[in-house]
CSV table of C-alpha atoms and ligand atoms in Angstrom, one decimal:
chain,number,residue,atom,x,y,z
A,24,MET,CA,0.1,0.1,-0.4
A,25,THR,CA,0.8,3.6,-0.7
A,26,ASN,CA,2.3,6.2,1.9
A,27,LYS,CA,1.5,9.0,0.6
A,28,GLN,CA,2.1,10.9,3.7
A,29,ASN,CA,5.6,9.6,4.2
A,30,GLY,CA,7.0,9.1,0.7
A,31,SER,CA,8.8,12.1,-0.5
A,32,TYR,CA,11.9,12.8,-3.4
A,33,VAL,CA,14.1,15.3,-4.0
A,34,ALA,CA,16.2,15.2,-7.3
A,35,VAL,CA,19.5,16.6,-6.4
A,36,SER,CA,22.7,17.6,-8.7
A,37,ALA,CA,25.8,17.3,-7.5
A,38,GLY,CA,27.8,19.4,-10.0
A,39,MET,CA,30.4,18.5,-12.0
A,40,LEU,CA,33.9,18.4,-9.8
A,41,LEU,CA,33.7,15.1,-7.4
A,42,ALA,CA,32.5,15.5,-4.2
A,43,GLY,CA,33.2,19.9,-4.4
A,44,HIS,CA,30.6,21.2,-6.0
A,45,ILE,CA,27.1,19.7,-4.3
A,46,SER,CA,25.8,22.5,-2.3
A,47,VAL,CA,25.5,22.7,1.5
A,48,ARG,CA,21.7,21.8,1.2
A,49,ALA,CA,22.4,19.5,-1.7
A,50,LYS,CA,24.1,16.9,0.5
A,51,LYS,CA,22.5,17.2,3.7
A,52,ILE,CA,19.9,16.1,1.9
A,53,VAL,CA,21.9,13.2,0.3
A,54,GLU,CA,23.3,12.4,4.1
A,55,GLU,CA,19.7,12.1,5.1
A,56,ALA,CA,18.0,10.2,2.9
A,57,ASP,CA,16.3,6.8,3.8
A,58,ILE,CA,17.6,5.7,0.0
A,59,VAL,CA,19.4,7.1,-2.7
A,60,LEU,CA,19.9,6.2,-6.2
A,61,SER,CA,22.2,8.2,-8.0
A,62,LEU,CA,23.0,8.7,-12.4
A,63,MET,CA,26.7,9.4,-11.5
A,64,PRO,CA,29.1,9.8,-14.5
A,65,HIS,CA,32.1,7.7,-12.8
A,66,PRO,CA,32.5,4.9,-10.0
A,67,ILE,CA,34.7,7.2,-8.3
A,68,ALA,CA,31.6,9.8,-7.4
A,69,GLU,CA,29.6,6.3,-7.1
A,70,ASN,CA,31.7,5.5,-4.0
A,71,TRP,CA,31.4,8.9,-2.8
A,72,LEU,CA,28.1,8.7,-2.3
A,73,ALA,CA,28.1,5.1,-0.5
A,74,SER,CA,30.3,7.2,1.6
A,75,ILE,CA,28.0,9.9,2.5
A,76,SER,CA,24.8,7.8,2.5
A,77,ASN,CA,23.1,5.2,4.3
A,78,LYS,CA,22.0,3.5,1.7
A,79,HIS,CA,23.5,3.8,-2.2
A,80,ILE,CA,22.0,2.1,-5.4
A,81,SER,CA,23.7,3.1,-8.8
A,82,LEU,CA,21.4,3.5,-11.5
A,83,GLN,CA,23.6,3.0,-13.9
A,84,SER,CA,22.8,-1.2,-13.9
A,85,TYR,CA,19.6,0.1,-15.9
A,86,TYR,CA,21.6,1.3,-19.0
A,87,GLY,CA,22.8,-0.8,-22.2
A,88,GLU,CA,24.4,-1.5,-24.9
A,89,GLY,CA,21.6,-2.7,-27.1
A,90,LYS,CA,19.2,-1.4,-25.1
A,91,HIS,CA,16.9,1.0,-25.8
A,92,ARG,CA,17.6,4.4,-23.6
A,93,LYS,CA,13.8,5.2,-23.1
A,94,GLN,CA,13.7,1.9,-21.5
A,95,SER,CA,16.4,2.5,-19.2
A,96,TYR,CA,14.9,5.9,-18.7
A,97,ASP,CA,12.0,4.5,-18.0
A,98,GLU,CA,12.4,1.8,-15.3
A,99,MET,CA,14.5,4.0,-13.5
A,100,ILE,CA,11.4,6.8,-13.0
A,101,GLN,CA,9.9,3.6,-12.3
A,102,ARG,CA,12.3,2.2,-9.6
A,103,ILE,CA,12.2,6.1,-8.1
A,104,LEU,CA,8.4,5.7,-8.2
A,105,ASP,CA,8.7,2.3,-6.4
A,106,GLU,CA,10.9,3.4,-3.3
A,107,VAL,CA,8.7,7.1,-3.2
A,108,LYS,CA,5.2,4.5,-3.0
A,109,GLN,CA,7.3,2.6,0.1
A,110,GLY,CA,7.3,5.9,1.9
A,111,LYS,CA,10.3,6.4,1.6
A,112,ASN,CA,12.4,9.7,1.6
A,113,VAL,CA,14.1,9.5,-1.5
A,114,CYS,CA,17.3,11.1,-3.5
A,115,GLY,CA,18.0,10.9,-7.1
A,116,VAL,CA,21.6,12.2,-7.5
A,117,PHE,CA,22.6,13.2,-11.2
A,118,TYR,CA,26.0,15.0,-12.0
A,119,GLY,CA,26.1,18.8,-12.8
A,120,HIS,CA,22.7,20.1,-13.0
A,121,ALA,CA,19.7,17.4,-12.3
A,122,GLY,CA,17.8,19.9,-14.6
A,123,VAL,CA,20.2,20.0,-17.8
A,124,PHE,CA,19.6,18.2,-20.8
A,125,ALA,CA,18.2,14.9,-17.9
A,126,TRP,CA,14.9,13.5,-18.7
A,127,VAL,CA,14.8,11.5,-15.7
A,128,PRO,CA,15.3,13.7,-13.4
A,129,HIS,CA,12.3,16.1,-14.8
A,130,GLU,CA,10.2,13.2,-15.0
A,131,SER,CA,10.7,11.4,-11.9
A,132,VAL,CA,9.7,14.9,-10.1
A,133,ARG,CA,6.8,15.2,-12.4
A,134,LEU,CA,5.6,11.3,-11.7
A,135,ALA,CA,5.9,11.4,-8.0
A,136,ARG,CA,4.4,14.7,-7.7
A,137,GLY,CA,0.7,13.7,-9.5
A,138,GLU,CA,0.7,10.8,-7.7
A,139,GLY,CA,0.4,13.3,-4.4
A,140,TYR,CA,4.0,13.5,-2.9
A,141,SER,CA,6.4,15.5,-2.4
A,142,ALA,CA,9.0,16.0,-4.5
A,143,TYR,CA,11.6,18.8,-6.3
A,144,MET,CA,14.6,19.5,-7.5
A,145,GLU,CA,17.8,21.1,-6.0
A,146,PRO,CA,20.0,23.1,-8.4
A,147,GLY,CA,23.5,22.8,-9.1
A,148,ILE,CA,26.7,23.0,-11.1
A,149,SER,CA,26.2,22.5,-14.8
A,150,ALA,CA,28.9,21.5,-17.6
A,151,GLU,CA,27.6,24.8,-18.9
A,152,ALA,CA,28.4,26.7,-15.7
A,153,CYS,CA,31.6,25.0,-15.5
A,154,LEU,CA,32.6,26.3,-19.4
A,155,TYR,CA,32.0,30.0,-18.5
A,156,SER,CA,34.6,29.8,-15.9
A,157,ASP,CA,37.2,27.4,-18.1
A,158,LEU,CA,36.7,29.6,-21.7
A,159,GLY,CA,36.0,32.9,-20.0
A,160,ILE,CA,33.0,33.0,-22.1
A,161,ASP,CA,30.6,35.8,-20.1
A,162,PRO,CA,26.8,34.8,-21.8
A,163,GLY,CA,26.2,38.5,-21.6
A,164,SER,CA,28.5,39.4,-24.6
A,165,PHE,CA,27.2,38.2,-27.4
A,166,GLY,CA,24.6,36.2,-26.0
A,167,ILE,CA,24.8,32.2,-26.4
A,168,HIS,CA,22.3,29.4,-27.2
A,169,SER,CA,22.3,25.3,-26.4
A,170,TYR,CA,20.9,22.8,-28.0
A,171,GLU,CA,21.3,18.6,-27.7
A,172,ALA,CA,23.1,17.9,-31.1
A,173,SER,CA,21.2,15.4,-32.6
A,174,GLN,CA,18.0,17.5,-32.1
A,175,PHE,CA,19.6,20.4,-33.5
A,176,LEU,CA,20.2,18.4,-36.8
A,177,PHE,CA,16.2,16.6,-36.8
A,178,TYR,CA,14.7,19.0,-36.7
A,179,GLY,CA,16.4,21.7,-38.4
A,180,HIS,CA,17.8,24.5,-36.0
A,181,GLN,CA,18.9,27.5,-37.4
A,182,PRO,CA,22.5,29.2,-35.6
A,183,ASN,CA,22.3,32.3,-34.7
A,184,VAL,CA,26.0,32.7,-36.4
A,185,THR,CA,26.3,36.1,-33.7
A,186,SER,CA,25.8,34.5,-30.6
A,187,TYR,CA,28.0,31.5,-29.3
A,188,LEU,CA,26.2,27.8,-29.8
A,189,LEU,CA,26.4,25.1,-27.5
A,190,LEU,CA,26.5,21.3,-29.0
A,191,TRP,CA,25.5,18.9,-26.5
A,192,GLN,CA,26.0,15.1,-26.8
A,193,VAL,CA,28.1,15.6,-29.6
A,194,ALA,CA,29.3,11.9,-29.9
A,195,LEU,CA,25.7,11.1,-30.0
A,196,ALA,CA,25.1,13.7,-33.1
A,197,GLY,CA,22.5,11.9,-36.3
A,198,GLU,CA,22.6,8.7,-34.1
A,199,THR,CA,18.9,7.8,-34.7
A,200,THR,CA,18.5,4.1,-33.0
A,201,ALA,CA,19.3,5.4,-29.2
A,202,ARG,CA,20.9,1.3,-28.5
A,203,THR,CA,24.7,2.5,-28.8
A,204,PHE,CA,26.6,5.0,-27.3
A,205,LYS,CA,28.5,6.3,-30.6
A,206,THR,CA,27.3,7.6,-33.3
A,207,SER,CA,29.4,7.2,-36.9
A,208,ARG,CA,31.3,9.5,-39.2
A,209,ARG,CA,29.3,9.2,-41.8
A,210,ASN,CA,26.7,10.7,-39.3
A,211,LEU,CA,29.1,13.5,-38.4
A,212,GLU,CA,30.0,14.5,-41.6
A,213,ILE,CA,26.4,14.8,-42.6
A,214,PHE,CA,26.1,17.3,-38.7
A,215,VAL,CA,29.2,19.5,-40.4
A,216,GLU,CA,27.5,19.7,-43.8
A,217,TYR,CA,25.1,21.2,-42.1
A,218,LEU,CA,26.7,24.0,-40.2
A,219,LEU,CA,28.5,24.5,-43.2
A,220,GLN,CA,25.8,25.9,-44.5
A,221,TRP,CA,26.6,29.2,-41.8
A,222,TYR,CA,30.0,28.8,-41.3
A,223,PRO,CA,33.0,28.8,-42.7
A,224,LYS,CA,34.7,25.4,-42.7
A,225,GLU,CA,38.0,26.3,-40.9
A,226,HIS,CA,35.6,28.3,-38.5
A,227,LYS,CA,37.5,27.1,-35.1
A,228,ILE,CA,35.0,25.2,-32.5
A,229,ILE,CA,36.1,24.1,-29.4
A,230,LEU,CA,35.4,20.5,-27.8
A,231,TYR,CA,35.3,21.4,-24.2
A,232,GLU,CA,35.5,19.4,-21.1
A,233,ALA,CA,34.9,20.1,-17.8
A,234,ALA,CA,37.2,18.5,-15.4
A,235,PHE,CA,35.7,15.3,-13.0
A,236,LEU,CA,38.1,15.2,-10.9
A,237,PRO,CA,40.5,17.4,-9.2
A,238,LEU,CA,43.1,16.9,-10.9
A,239,ASP,CA,42.0,16.3,-14.6
A,240,LYS,CA,42.7,18.6,-17.2
A,241,VAL,CA,40.1,20.6,-18.6
A,242,ARG,CA,39.4,20.1,-22.3
A,243,LYS,CA,39.7,22.6,-24.6
A,244,ASP,CA,40.3,21.4,-27.9
A,245,GLU,CA,40.3,24.2,-30.4
A,246,LEU,CA,39.8,22.9,-34.6
A,247,ASN,CA,38.7,23.7,-37.3
A,248,LEU,CA,34.7,22.7,-38.1
A,249,GLU,CA,35.4,20.8,-41.1
A,250,ASP,CA,37.8,18.1,-39.1
A,251,LEU,CA,35.4,17.5,-36.9
A,252,PRO,CA,34.3,13.9,-37.7
A,253,MET,CA,38.2,13.0,-36.8
A,254,ALA,CA,38.0,14.3,-33.6
A,255,LYS,CA,38.1,12.5,-30.3
A,256,LEU,CA,34.2,12.7,-29.0
A,257,ASN,CA,33.0,11.6,-25.8
A,258,LEU,CA,30.0,11.0,-23.8
A,259,HIS,CA,30.7,14.4,-21.9
A,260,THR,CA,32.4,16.2,-24.7
A,261,THR,CA,30.4,19.5,-25.8
A,262,MET,CA,30.8,21.5,-28.9
A,263,VAL,CA,31.3,25.2,-28.6
A,264,VAL,CA,31.0,27.2,-31.8
A,265,PRO,CA,31.9,31.0,-31.4
A,266,PRO,CA,30.6,33.8,-32.7
A,267,ALA,CA,30.6,34.1,-36.5
A,268,LYS,CA,29.5,37.2,-37.3
A,269,LYS,CA,29.9,40.5,-35.5
A,270,MET,CA,26.7,41.6,-34.2
A,271,SER,CA,25.2,44.6,-36.2
A,272,ILE,CA,22.8,47.2,-34.8
A,273,ASN,CA,19.3,47.5,-35.2
A,274,LYS,CA,19.3,51.2,-36.2
A,275,GLU,CA,15.4,51.9,-36.9
A,276,LEU,CA,14.9,50.3,-32.9
A,277,VAL,CA,18.4,52.5,-31.9
A,278,GLU,CA,16.6,55.2,-33.1
A,279,LYS,CA,12.9,54.6,-32.3
A,280,LEU,CA,14.6,54.4,-28.7
A,281,GLY,CA,16.3,57.9,-28.9
A,282,LEU,CA,19.9,55.7,-28.2
A,283,ASP,CA,23.0,57.4,-29.5
A,284,GLU,CA,24.7,54.4,-31.7
A,285,LEU,CA,28.1,55.5,-30.8
A,286,LEU,CA,27.0,54.3,-27.0
A,287,MET,CA,25.8,51.4,-28.3
A,288,ASN,CA,29.1,50.5,-29.6
A,289,ASP,CA,30.2,51.4,-26.7
A,290,LYS,CA,28.1,49.5,-24.8
A,291,GLN,CA,28.9,46.8,-27.1
A,292,GLN,CA,32.9,46.8,-26.0
A,293,GLN,CA,31.8,46.8,-22.3
A,294,VAL,CA,29.9,43.4,-22.1
B,301,SAM,C1,23.0,14.2,-20.6
B,301,SAM,S1,24.0,15.5,-21.0
B,301,SAM,C2,23.8,15.6,-18.9
B,301,SAM,C3,24.2,17.5,-18.5
B,301,SAM,C4,24.8,17.7,-16.8
B,301,SAM,N1,22.9,17.6,-16.2
B,301,SAM,C5,25.0,18.9,-16.6
B,301,SAM,O1,24.5,19.7,-16.4
B,301,SAM,O2,26.0,19.3,-17.1
B,301,SAM,C6,25.2,14.9,-21.0
B,301,SAM,C7,26.3,16.2,-22.0
B,301,SAM,O3,26.7,16.6,-20.8
B,301,SAM,C8,27.7,17.6,-21.0
B,301,SAM,N2,28.7,17.2,-20.3
B,301,SAM,C9,28.3,16.3,-19.3
B,301,SAM,N3,29.6,16.7,-19.0
B,301,SAM,C10,30.3,17.2,-19.7
B,301,SAM,C11,31.9,17.5,-19.2
B,301,SAM,N4,32.7,16.9,-18.1
B,301,SAM,N5,32.5,18.5,-19.4
B,301,SAM,C12,31.6,19.3,-21.1
B,301,SAM,N6,30.6,18.8,-20.8
B,301,SAM,C13,30.0,17.7,-20.4
B,301,SAM,C14,27.9,16.8,-23.3
B,301,SAM,O4,27.3,17.7,-23.7
B,301,SAM,C15,27.6,15.6,-22.7
B,301,SAM,O5,27.2,15.2,-23.8
């Protein structure tokens, strides 16, 4: 029988850096939970969770090469809900920000709430937050937009070439089976062909990987867009496409607002 009074769920964000990015609040939730179900990128992170939690279980075992990822996700969510329905205070731990490019945390919170349980998400430090520090990019300078790489391709999203473009899960770009953890060279060539509509082939892109262990070297490899299909891509690689064009002032609107164009140029330099 379900115990709606007692069951609860928090999807906690662990941040990127092992044990170092988790918030004080989030760590306390992990320590006090009846059960901790995690989806972390590395066994070392699981060991750390086991050291601060009474009962830690990894959800990684629900993945499998050849198994459809949707099925893995459904099983993970079901496991979380089953524990909540037993009246436990359940904590899900997800690396980075639990709500950034991650379906299981959002869906598990939504379903638990839908069944009348207390459920929410604790925010955290995502790969994007680390990228701003490591690459020295301020999203306020030129703007920034983010897409999952395959979605960008499949749905024909169009980039704004005056701002930064982040492409997540580039190692899976164009992968259609959802049963494997890598894409093909051909898919990457099609991905590049698509981007060449807006960017020159020598446009410099950055392959970014934030540190997971304190001594890890941050990856910030710069290469020509055309060379992407030959590059080493990991599941945790994010592709950064810097602006290809300078921003231009909307003169009509600036005039309408009574703003001075020179002042606007100055402002653009400052951000
Ligand atoms: C399923 S999403 C999870 C993102 C995570 N929730 C976050 O807050 O960053 C996986 C994608 O996040 C990005 N990512 C994950 N770890 C990363 C790292 N260490 N450095 C850079 N990007 C990373 C990559 O684009 C990767 O394909």
